[in-house]
mmCIF file of C-alpha atoms and ligand atoms in Angstrom:
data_model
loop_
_atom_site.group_PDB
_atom_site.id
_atom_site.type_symbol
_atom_site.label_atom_id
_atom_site.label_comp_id
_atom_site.label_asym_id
_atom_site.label_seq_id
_atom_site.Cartn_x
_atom_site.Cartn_y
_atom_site.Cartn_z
ATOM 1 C CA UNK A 26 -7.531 13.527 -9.994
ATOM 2 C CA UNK A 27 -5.457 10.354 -11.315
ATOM 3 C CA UNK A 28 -3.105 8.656 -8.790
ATOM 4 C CA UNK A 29 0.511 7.369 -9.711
ATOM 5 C CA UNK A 30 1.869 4.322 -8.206
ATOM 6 C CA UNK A 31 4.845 2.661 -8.937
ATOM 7 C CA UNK A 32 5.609 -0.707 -7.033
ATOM 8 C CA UNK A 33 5.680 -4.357 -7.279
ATOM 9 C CA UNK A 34 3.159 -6.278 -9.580
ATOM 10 C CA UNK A 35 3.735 -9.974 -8.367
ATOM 11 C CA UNK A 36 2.918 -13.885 -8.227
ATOM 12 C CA UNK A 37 2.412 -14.682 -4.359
ATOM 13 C CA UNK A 38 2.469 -18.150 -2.834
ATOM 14 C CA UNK A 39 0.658 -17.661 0.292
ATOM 15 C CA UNK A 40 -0.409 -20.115 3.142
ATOM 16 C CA UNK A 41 -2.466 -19.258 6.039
ATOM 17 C CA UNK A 42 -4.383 -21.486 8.335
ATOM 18 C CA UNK A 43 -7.294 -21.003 6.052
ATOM 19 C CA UNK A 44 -5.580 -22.659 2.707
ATOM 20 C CA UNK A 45 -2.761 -22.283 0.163
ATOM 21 C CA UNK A 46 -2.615 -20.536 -2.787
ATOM 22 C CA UNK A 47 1.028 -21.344 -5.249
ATOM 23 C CA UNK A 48 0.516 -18.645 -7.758
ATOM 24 C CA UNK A 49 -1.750 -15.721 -6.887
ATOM 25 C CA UNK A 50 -1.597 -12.810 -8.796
ATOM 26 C CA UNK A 51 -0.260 -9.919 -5.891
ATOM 27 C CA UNK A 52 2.332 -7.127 -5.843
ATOM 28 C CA UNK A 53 1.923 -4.015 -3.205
ATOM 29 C CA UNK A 54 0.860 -2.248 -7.026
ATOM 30 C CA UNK A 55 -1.756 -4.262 -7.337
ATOM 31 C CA UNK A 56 -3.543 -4.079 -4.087
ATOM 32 C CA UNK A 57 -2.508 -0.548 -3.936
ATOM 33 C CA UNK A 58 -3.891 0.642 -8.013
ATOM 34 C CA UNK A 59 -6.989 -2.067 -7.556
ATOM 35 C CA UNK A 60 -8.090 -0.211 -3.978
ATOM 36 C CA UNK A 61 -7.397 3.300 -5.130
ATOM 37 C CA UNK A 62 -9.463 2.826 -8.067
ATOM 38 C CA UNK A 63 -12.407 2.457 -6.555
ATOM 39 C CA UNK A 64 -11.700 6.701 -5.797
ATOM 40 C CA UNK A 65 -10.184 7.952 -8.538
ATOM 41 C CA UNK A 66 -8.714 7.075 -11.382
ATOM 42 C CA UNK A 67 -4.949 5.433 -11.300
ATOM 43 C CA UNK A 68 -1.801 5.573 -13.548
ATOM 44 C CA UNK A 69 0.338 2.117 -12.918
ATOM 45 C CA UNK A 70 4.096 2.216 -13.186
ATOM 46 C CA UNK A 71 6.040 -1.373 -12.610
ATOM 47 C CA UNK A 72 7.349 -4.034 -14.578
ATOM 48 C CA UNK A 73 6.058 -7.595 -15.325
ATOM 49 C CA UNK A 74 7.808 -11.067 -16.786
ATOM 50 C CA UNK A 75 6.641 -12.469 -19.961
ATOM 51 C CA UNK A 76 5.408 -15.142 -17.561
ATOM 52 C CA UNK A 77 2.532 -12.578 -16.981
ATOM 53 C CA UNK A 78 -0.896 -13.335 -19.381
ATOM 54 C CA UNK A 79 -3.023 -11.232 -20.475
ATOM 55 C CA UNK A 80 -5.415 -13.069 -18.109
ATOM 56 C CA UNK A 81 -3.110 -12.202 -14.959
ATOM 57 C CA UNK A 82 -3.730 -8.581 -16.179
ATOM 58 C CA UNK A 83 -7.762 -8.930 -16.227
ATOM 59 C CA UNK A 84 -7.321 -8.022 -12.745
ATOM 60 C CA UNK A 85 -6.710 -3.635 -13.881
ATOM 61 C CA UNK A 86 -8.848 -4.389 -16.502
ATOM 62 C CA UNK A 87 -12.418 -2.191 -16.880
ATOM 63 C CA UNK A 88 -11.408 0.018 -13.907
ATOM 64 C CA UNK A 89 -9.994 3.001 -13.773
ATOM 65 C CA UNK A 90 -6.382 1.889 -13.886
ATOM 66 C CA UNK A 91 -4.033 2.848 -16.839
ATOM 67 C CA UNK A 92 -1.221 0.149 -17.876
ATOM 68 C CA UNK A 93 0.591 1.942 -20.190
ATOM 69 C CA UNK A 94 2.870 2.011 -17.586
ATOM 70 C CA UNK A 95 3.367 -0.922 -17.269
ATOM 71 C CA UNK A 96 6.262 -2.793 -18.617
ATOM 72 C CA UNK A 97 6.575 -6.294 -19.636
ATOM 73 C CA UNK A 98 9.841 -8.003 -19.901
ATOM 74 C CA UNK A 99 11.702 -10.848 -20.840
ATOM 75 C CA UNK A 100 12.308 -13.146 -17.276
ATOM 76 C CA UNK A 101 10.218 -13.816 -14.671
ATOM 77 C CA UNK A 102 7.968 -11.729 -12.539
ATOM 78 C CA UNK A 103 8.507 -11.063 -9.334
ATOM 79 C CA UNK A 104 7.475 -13.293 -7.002
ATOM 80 C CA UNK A 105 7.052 -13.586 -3.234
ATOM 81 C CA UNK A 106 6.098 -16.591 -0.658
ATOM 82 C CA UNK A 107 5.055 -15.955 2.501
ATOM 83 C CA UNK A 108 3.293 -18.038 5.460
ATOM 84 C CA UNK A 109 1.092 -17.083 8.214
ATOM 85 C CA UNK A 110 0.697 -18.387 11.883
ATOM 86 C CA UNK A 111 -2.541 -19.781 13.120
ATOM 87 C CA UNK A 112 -3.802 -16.706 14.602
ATOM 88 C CA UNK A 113 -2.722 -14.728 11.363
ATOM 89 C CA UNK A 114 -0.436 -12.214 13.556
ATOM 90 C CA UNK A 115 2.527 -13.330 12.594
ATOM 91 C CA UNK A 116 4.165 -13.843 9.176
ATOM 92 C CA UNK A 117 7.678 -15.339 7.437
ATOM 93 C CA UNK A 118 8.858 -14.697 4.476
ATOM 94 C CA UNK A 119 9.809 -17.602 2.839
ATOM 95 C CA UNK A 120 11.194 -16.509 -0.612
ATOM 96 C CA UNK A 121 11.597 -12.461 -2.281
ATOM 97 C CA UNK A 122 12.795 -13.097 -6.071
ATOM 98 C CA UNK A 123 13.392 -9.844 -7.608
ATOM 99 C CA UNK A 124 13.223 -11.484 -10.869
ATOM 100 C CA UNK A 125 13.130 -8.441 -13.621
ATOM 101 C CA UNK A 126 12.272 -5.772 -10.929
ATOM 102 C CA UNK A 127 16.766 -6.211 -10.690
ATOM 103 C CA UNK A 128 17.084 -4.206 -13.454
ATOM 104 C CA UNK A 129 13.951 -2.212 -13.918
ATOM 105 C CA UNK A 130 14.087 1.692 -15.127
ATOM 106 C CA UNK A 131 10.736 2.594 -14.646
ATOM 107 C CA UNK A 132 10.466 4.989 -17.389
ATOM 108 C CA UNK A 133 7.397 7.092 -17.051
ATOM 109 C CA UNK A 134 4.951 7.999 -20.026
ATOM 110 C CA UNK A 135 4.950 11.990 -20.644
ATOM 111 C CA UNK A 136 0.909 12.183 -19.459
ATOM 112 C CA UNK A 137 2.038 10.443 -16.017
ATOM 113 C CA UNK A 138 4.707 13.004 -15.060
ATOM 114 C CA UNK A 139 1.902 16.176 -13.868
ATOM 115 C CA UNK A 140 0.298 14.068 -11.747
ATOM 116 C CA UNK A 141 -0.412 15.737 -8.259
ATOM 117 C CA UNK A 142 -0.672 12.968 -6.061
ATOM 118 C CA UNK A 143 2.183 9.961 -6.016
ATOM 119 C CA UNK A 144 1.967 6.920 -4.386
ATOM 120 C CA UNK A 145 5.570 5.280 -3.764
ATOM 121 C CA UNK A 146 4.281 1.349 -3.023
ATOM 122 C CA UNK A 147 6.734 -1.074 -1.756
ATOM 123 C CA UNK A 148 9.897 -1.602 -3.698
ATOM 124 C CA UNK A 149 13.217 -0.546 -3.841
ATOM 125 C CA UNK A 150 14.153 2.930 -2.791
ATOM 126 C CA UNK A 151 16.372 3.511 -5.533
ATOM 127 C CA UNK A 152 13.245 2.795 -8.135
ATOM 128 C CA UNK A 153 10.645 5.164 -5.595
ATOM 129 C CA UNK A 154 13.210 8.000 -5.842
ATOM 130 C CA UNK A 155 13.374 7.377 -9.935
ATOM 131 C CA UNK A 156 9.880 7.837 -10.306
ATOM 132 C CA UNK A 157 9.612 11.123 -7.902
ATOM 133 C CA UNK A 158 12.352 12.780 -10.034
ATOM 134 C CA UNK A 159 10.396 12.154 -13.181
ATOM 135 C CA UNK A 160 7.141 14.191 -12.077
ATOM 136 C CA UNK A 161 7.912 17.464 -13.103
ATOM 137 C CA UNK A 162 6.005 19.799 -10.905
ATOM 138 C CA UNK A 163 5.773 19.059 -6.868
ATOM 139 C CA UNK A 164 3.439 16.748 -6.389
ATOM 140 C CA UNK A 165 0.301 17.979 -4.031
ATOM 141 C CA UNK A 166 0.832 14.766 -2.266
ATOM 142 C CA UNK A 167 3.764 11.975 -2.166
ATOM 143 C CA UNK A 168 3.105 9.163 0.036
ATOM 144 C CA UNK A 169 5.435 6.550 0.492
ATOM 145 C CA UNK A 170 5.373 2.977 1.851
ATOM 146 C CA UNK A 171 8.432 0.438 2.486
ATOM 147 C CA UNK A 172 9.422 -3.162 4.598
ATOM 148 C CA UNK A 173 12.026 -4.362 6.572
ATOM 149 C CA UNK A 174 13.577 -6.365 3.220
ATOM 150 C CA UNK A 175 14.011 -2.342 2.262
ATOM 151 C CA UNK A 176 14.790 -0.854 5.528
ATOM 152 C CA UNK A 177 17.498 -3.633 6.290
ATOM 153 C CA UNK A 178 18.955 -3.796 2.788
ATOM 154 C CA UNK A 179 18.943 -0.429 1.562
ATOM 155 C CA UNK A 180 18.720 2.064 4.515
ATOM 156 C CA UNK A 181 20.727 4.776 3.222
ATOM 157 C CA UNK A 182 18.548 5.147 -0.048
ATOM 158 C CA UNK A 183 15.427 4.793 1.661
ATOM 159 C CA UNK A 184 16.658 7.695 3.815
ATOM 160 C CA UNK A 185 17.561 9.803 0.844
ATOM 161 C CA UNK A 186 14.102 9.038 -0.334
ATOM 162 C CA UNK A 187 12.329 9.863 2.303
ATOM 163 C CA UNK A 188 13.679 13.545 2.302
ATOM 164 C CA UNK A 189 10.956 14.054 -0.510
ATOM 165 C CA UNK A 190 7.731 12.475 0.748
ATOM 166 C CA UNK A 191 5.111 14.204 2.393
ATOM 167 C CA UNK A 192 3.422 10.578 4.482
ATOM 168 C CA UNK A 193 5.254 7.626 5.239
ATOM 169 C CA UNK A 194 2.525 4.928 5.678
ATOM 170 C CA UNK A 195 4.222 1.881 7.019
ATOM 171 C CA UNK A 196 3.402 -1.246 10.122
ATOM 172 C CA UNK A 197 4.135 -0.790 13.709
ATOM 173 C CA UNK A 198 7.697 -3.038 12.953
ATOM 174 C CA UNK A 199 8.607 -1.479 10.552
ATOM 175 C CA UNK A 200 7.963 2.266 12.124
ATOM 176 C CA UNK A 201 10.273 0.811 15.082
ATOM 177 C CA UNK A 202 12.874 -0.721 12.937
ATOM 178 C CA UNK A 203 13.498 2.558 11.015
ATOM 179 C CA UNK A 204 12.998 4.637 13.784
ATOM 180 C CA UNK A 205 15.385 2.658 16.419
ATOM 181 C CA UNK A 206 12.242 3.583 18.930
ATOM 182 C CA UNK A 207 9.876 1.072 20.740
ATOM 183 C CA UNK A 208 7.601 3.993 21.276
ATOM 184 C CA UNK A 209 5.791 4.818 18.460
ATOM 185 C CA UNK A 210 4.760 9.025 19.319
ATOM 186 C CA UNK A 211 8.431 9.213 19.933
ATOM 187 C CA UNK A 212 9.575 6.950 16.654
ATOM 188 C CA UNK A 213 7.494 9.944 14.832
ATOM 189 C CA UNK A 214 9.297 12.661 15.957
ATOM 190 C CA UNK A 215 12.470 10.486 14.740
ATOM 191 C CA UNK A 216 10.861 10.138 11.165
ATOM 192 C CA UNK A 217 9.361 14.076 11.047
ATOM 193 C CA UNK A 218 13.148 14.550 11.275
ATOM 194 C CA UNK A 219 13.711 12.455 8.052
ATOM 195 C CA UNK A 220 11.563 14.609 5.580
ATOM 196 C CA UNK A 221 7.784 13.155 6.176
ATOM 197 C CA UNK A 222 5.690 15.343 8.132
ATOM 198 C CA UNK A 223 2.847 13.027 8.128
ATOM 199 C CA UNK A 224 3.162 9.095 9.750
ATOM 200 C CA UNK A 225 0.584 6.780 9.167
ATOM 201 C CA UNK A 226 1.289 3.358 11.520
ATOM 202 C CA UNK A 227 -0.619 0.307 10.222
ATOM 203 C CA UNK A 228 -1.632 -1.850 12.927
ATOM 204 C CA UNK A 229 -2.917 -4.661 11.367
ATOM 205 C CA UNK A 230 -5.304 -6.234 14.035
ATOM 206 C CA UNK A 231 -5.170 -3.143 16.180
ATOM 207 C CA UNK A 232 -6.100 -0.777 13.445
ATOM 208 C CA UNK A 233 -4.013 2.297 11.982
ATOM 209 C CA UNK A 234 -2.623 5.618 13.901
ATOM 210 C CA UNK A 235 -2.008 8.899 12.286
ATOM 211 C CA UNK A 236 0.646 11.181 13.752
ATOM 212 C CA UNK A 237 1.193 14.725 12.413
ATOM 213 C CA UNK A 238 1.787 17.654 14.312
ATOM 214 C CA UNK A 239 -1.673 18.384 14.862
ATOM 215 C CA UNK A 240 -2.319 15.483 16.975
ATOM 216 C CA UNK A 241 -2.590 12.059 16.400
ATOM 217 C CA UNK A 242 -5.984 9.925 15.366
ATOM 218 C CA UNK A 243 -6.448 6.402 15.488
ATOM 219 C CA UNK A 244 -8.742 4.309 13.687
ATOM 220 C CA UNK A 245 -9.699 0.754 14.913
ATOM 221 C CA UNK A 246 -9.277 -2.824 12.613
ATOM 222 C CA UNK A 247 -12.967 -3.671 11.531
ATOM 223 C CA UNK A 248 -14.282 -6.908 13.575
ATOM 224 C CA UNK A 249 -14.262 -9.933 11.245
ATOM 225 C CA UNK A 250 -14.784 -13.556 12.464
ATOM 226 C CA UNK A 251 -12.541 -14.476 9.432
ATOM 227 C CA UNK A 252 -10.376 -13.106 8.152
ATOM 228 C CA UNK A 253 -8.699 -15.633 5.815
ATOM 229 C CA UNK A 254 -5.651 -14.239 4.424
ATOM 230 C CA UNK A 255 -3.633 -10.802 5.442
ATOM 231 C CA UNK A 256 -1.372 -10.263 2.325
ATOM 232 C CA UNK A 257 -2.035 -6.565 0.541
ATOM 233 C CA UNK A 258 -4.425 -5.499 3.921
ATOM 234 C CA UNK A 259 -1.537 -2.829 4.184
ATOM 235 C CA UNK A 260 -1.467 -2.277 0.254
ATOM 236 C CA UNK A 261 -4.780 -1.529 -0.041
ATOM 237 C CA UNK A 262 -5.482 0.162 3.035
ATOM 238 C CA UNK A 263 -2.933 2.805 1.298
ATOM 239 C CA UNK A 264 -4.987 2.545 -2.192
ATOM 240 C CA UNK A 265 -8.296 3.703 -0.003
ATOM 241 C CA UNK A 266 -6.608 6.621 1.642
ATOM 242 C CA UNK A 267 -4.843 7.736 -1.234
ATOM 243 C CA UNK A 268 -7.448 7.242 -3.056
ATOM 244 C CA UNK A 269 -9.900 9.061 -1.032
ATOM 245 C CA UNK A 270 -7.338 11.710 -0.943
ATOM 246 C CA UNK A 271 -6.943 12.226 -4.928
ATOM 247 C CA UNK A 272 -10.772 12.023 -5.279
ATOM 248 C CA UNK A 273 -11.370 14.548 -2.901
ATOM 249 C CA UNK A 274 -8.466 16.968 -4.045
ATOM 250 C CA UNK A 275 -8.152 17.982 -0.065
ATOM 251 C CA UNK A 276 -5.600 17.780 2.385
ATOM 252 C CA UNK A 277 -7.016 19.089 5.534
ATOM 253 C CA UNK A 278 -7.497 17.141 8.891
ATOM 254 C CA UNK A 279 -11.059 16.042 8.133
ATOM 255 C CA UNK A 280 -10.211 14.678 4.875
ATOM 256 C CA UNK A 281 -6.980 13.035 6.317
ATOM 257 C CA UNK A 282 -9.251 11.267 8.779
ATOM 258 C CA UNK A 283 -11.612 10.233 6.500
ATOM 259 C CA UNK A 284 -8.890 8.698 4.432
ATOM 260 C CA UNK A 285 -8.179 6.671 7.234
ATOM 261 C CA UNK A 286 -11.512 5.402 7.574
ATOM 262 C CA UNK A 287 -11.634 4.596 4.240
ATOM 263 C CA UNK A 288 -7.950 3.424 3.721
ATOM 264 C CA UNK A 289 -9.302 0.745 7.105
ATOM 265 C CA UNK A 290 -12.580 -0.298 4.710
ATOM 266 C CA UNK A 291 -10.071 -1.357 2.166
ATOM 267 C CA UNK A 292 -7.981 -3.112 4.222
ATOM 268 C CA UNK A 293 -11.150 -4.552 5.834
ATOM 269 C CA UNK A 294 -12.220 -6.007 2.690
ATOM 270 C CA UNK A 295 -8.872 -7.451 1.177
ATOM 271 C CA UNK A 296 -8.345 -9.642 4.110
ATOM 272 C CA UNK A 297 -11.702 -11.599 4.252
ATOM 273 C CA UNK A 298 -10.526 -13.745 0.803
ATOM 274 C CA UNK A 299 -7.417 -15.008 -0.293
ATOM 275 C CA UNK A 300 -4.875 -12.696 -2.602
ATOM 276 C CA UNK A 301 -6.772 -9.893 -4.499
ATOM 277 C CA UNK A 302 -10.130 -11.937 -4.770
ATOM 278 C CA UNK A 303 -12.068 -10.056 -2.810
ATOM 279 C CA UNK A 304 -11.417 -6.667 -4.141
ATOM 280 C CA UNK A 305 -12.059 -8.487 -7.300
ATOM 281 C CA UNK A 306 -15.397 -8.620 -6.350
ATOM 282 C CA UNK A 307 -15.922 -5.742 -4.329
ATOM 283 C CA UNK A 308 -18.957 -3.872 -5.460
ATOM 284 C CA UNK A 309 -18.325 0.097 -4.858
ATOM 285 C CA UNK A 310 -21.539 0.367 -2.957
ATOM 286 C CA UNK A 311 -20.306 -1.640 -0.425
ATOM 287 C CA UNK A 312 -18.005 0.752 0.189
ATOM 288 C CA UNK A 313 -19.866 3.703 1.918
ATOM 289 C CA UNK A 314 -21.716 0.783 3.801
ATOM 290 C CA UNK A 315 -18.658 -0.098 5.666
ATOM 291 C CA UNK A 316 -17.459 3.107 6.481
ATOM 292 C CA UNK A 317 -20.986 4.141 8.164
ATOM 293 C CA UNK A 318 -20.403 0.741 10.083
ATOM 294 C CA UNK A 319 -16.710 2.474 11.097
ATOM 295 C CA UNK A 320 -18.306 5.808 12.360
ATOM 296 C CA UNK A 321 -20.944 3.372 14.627
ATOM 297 C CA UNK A 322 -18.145 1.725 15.829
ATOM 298 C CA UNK A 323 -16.266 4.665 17.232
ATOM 299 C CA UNK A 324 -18.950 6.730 17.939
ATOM 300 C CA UNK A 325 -20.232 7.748 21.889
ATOM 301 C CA UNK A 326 -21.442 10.038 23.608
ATOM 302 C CA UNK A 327 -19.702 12.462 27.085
HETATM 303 P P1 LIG B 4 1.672 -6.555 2.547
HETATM 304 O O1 LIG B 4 0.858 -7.751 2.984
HETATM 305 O O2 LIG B 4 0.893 -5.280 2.596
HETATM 306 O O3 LIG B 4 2.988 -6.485 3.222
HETATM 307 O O4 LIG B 4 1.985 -6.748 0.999
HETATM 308 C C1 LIG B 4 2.188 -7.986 0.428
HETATM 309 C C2 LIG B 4 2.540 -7.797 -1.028
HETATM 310 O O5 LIG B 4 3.814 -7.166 -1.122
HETATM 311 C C3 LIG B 4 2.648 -9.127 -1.703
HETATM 312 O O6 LIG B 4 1.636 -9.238 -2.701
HETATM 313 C C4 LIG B 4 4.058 -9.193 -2.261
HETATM 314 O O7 LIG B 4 4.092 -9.560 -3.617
HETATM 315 C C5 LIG B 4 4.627 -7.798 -2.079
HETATM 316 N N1 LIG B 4 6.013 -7.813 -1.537
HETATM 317 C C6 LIG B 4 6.525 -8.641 -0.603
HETATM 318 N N2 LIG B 4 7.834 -8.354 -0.377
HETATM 319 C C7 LIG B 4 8.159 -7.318 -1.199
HETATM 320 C C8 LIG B 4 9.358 -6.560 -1.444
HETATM 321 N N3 LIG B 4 10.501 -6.818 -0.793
HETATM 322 N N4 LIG B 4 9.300 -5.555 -2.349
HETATM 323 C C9 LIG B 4 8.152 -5.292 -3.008
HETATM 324 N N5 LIG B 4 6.992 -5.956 -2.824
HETATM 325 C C10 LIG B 4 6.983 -6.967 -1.937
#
């Protein structure tokens, strides 16, 4: 079942201990659309400068990823810079240029508006809440991810956006920010109280946590000596479970929790090159490989 996303399509500057890039193609869209594909097929909704080739687009092309959505405009794209420390924990943000995403109406082509399962990537409330009003019926599935950039600047419409999202899939500071809770069990019963009735915490290093109110399941980061570069780990971690999710056409617990396993392969895989290269690459057999690596991590025995 096809997969709507709407979010940023970018140029990242990135610098970790392991190198510099000054112009990667990036965007939570891309990671997001580029992951997800690998499951399903996915319809793209965001806007790009005329700054952005053809080539910068070979990255959705001869996948499963429809552009039509996609708008190009006069300016410049979006673009974000961001540095990591030497242990790759920690990160600053060291430029967000809206660029054309200031004045974007996403506008969305009449076959995107029946699709069941919506993926709200990070961007500006306002523009998530656009898109949701455009699909016609109830989606099966809405899932939504923000930052602190959002949470700080726009609170209020994030909040009114979050009334109509089933999953909020955000990081551990982000959950407290939003939540005003250290605690994250009791920072979900905050957000339930918002609209989502599903919170997926990504714990970058640590993993990812599921809290509904069935119980809560937590999946652990996958060991890598090095990891080189952490930008769209989140991102695509979100394009595997949604993905999964879409492909599957479930929504029950077991299918949740393997959408977290493989929501943790993606992220597994986008972090061991720099920007999108390694999904790039990423052959789809290697895909079931590292989730049956997951399971023998986790498994044991009473
Ligand atoms: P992540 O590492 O999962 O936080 O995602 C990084 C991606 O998000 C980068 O490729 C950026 O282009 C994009 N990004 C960073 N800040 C924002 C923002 N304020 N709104 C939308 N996308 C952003």
């Amino acid at each position: 079942m096809s997969l709507l996303v709407v979010g940023s399509v970018a140029f990242d500057a990135l610098e970790s201990p392991y190198g510099k890039v000054d112009r990667a193609v990036g965007g939570a869209a891309t990671y997001f659309a580029v992951a997800a594909s690998f499951f399903t097929p996915v319809s793209l909704v965001a806007i790009v400068g005329d700054d952005f080739t053809s080539r910068d687009e070979e990255i959705f092309r001869g996948r499963h990823i429809d552009t039509d959505g996609l708008e190009h405009a006069a300016g410049k794209t979006f673009f974000w810079a961001g540095r990591y420390s030497e242990n790759l924990n920690e990160r600053v943000t060291l430029a967000t240029d809206l660029n054309v995403f200031a004045e974007f109406k996403p506008r969305l082509p009449e076959k995107y508006r029946k699709l069941k399962y919506v993926f709200l990537a990070n961007i500006a409330p306002e523009l998530q809440r656009d898109v949701l009003h455009q699909v016609k019926v109830r989606p099966k599935l809405a899932a939504l991810d923000t930052m602190n950039y959002w949470i700080e600047r726009s609170n209020a419409e994030l909040r009114e956006t979050l009334k109509h999202v089933d999953i909020l899939m955000i990081n551990d500071s982000e959950t407290r920010e939003l939540s005003n809770e250290h605690n994250l069990l009791r920072a979900a019963k905050h957000i339930f109280k918002m609209g989502p009735t599903t919170l997926v915490v990504k714990r970058g290093e640590y993993g990812a946590m599921m809290v509904d109110k069935r119980g809560v399941f937590c999946v652990p980061a996958f060991p890598l000596e090095e990891p080189h570069d952490p930008t769209g780990a989140g991102d695509s971690f979100a394009g595997g479970f949604m993905g999964y999710l879409a492909g599957c056409g479930e929504k029950s617990d077991a299918a949740l929790r393997r959408a977290m396993v493989y929501g943790s392969v993606l992220g597994s895989f986008a972090v061991e090159k720099f920007g999108v290269e390694r999904l790039r690459h990423l052959k789809r057999s290697e895909i079931p490989a590292r989730a049956r690596h997951f399971a023998k991590l986790t498994q044991f025995k009473l």
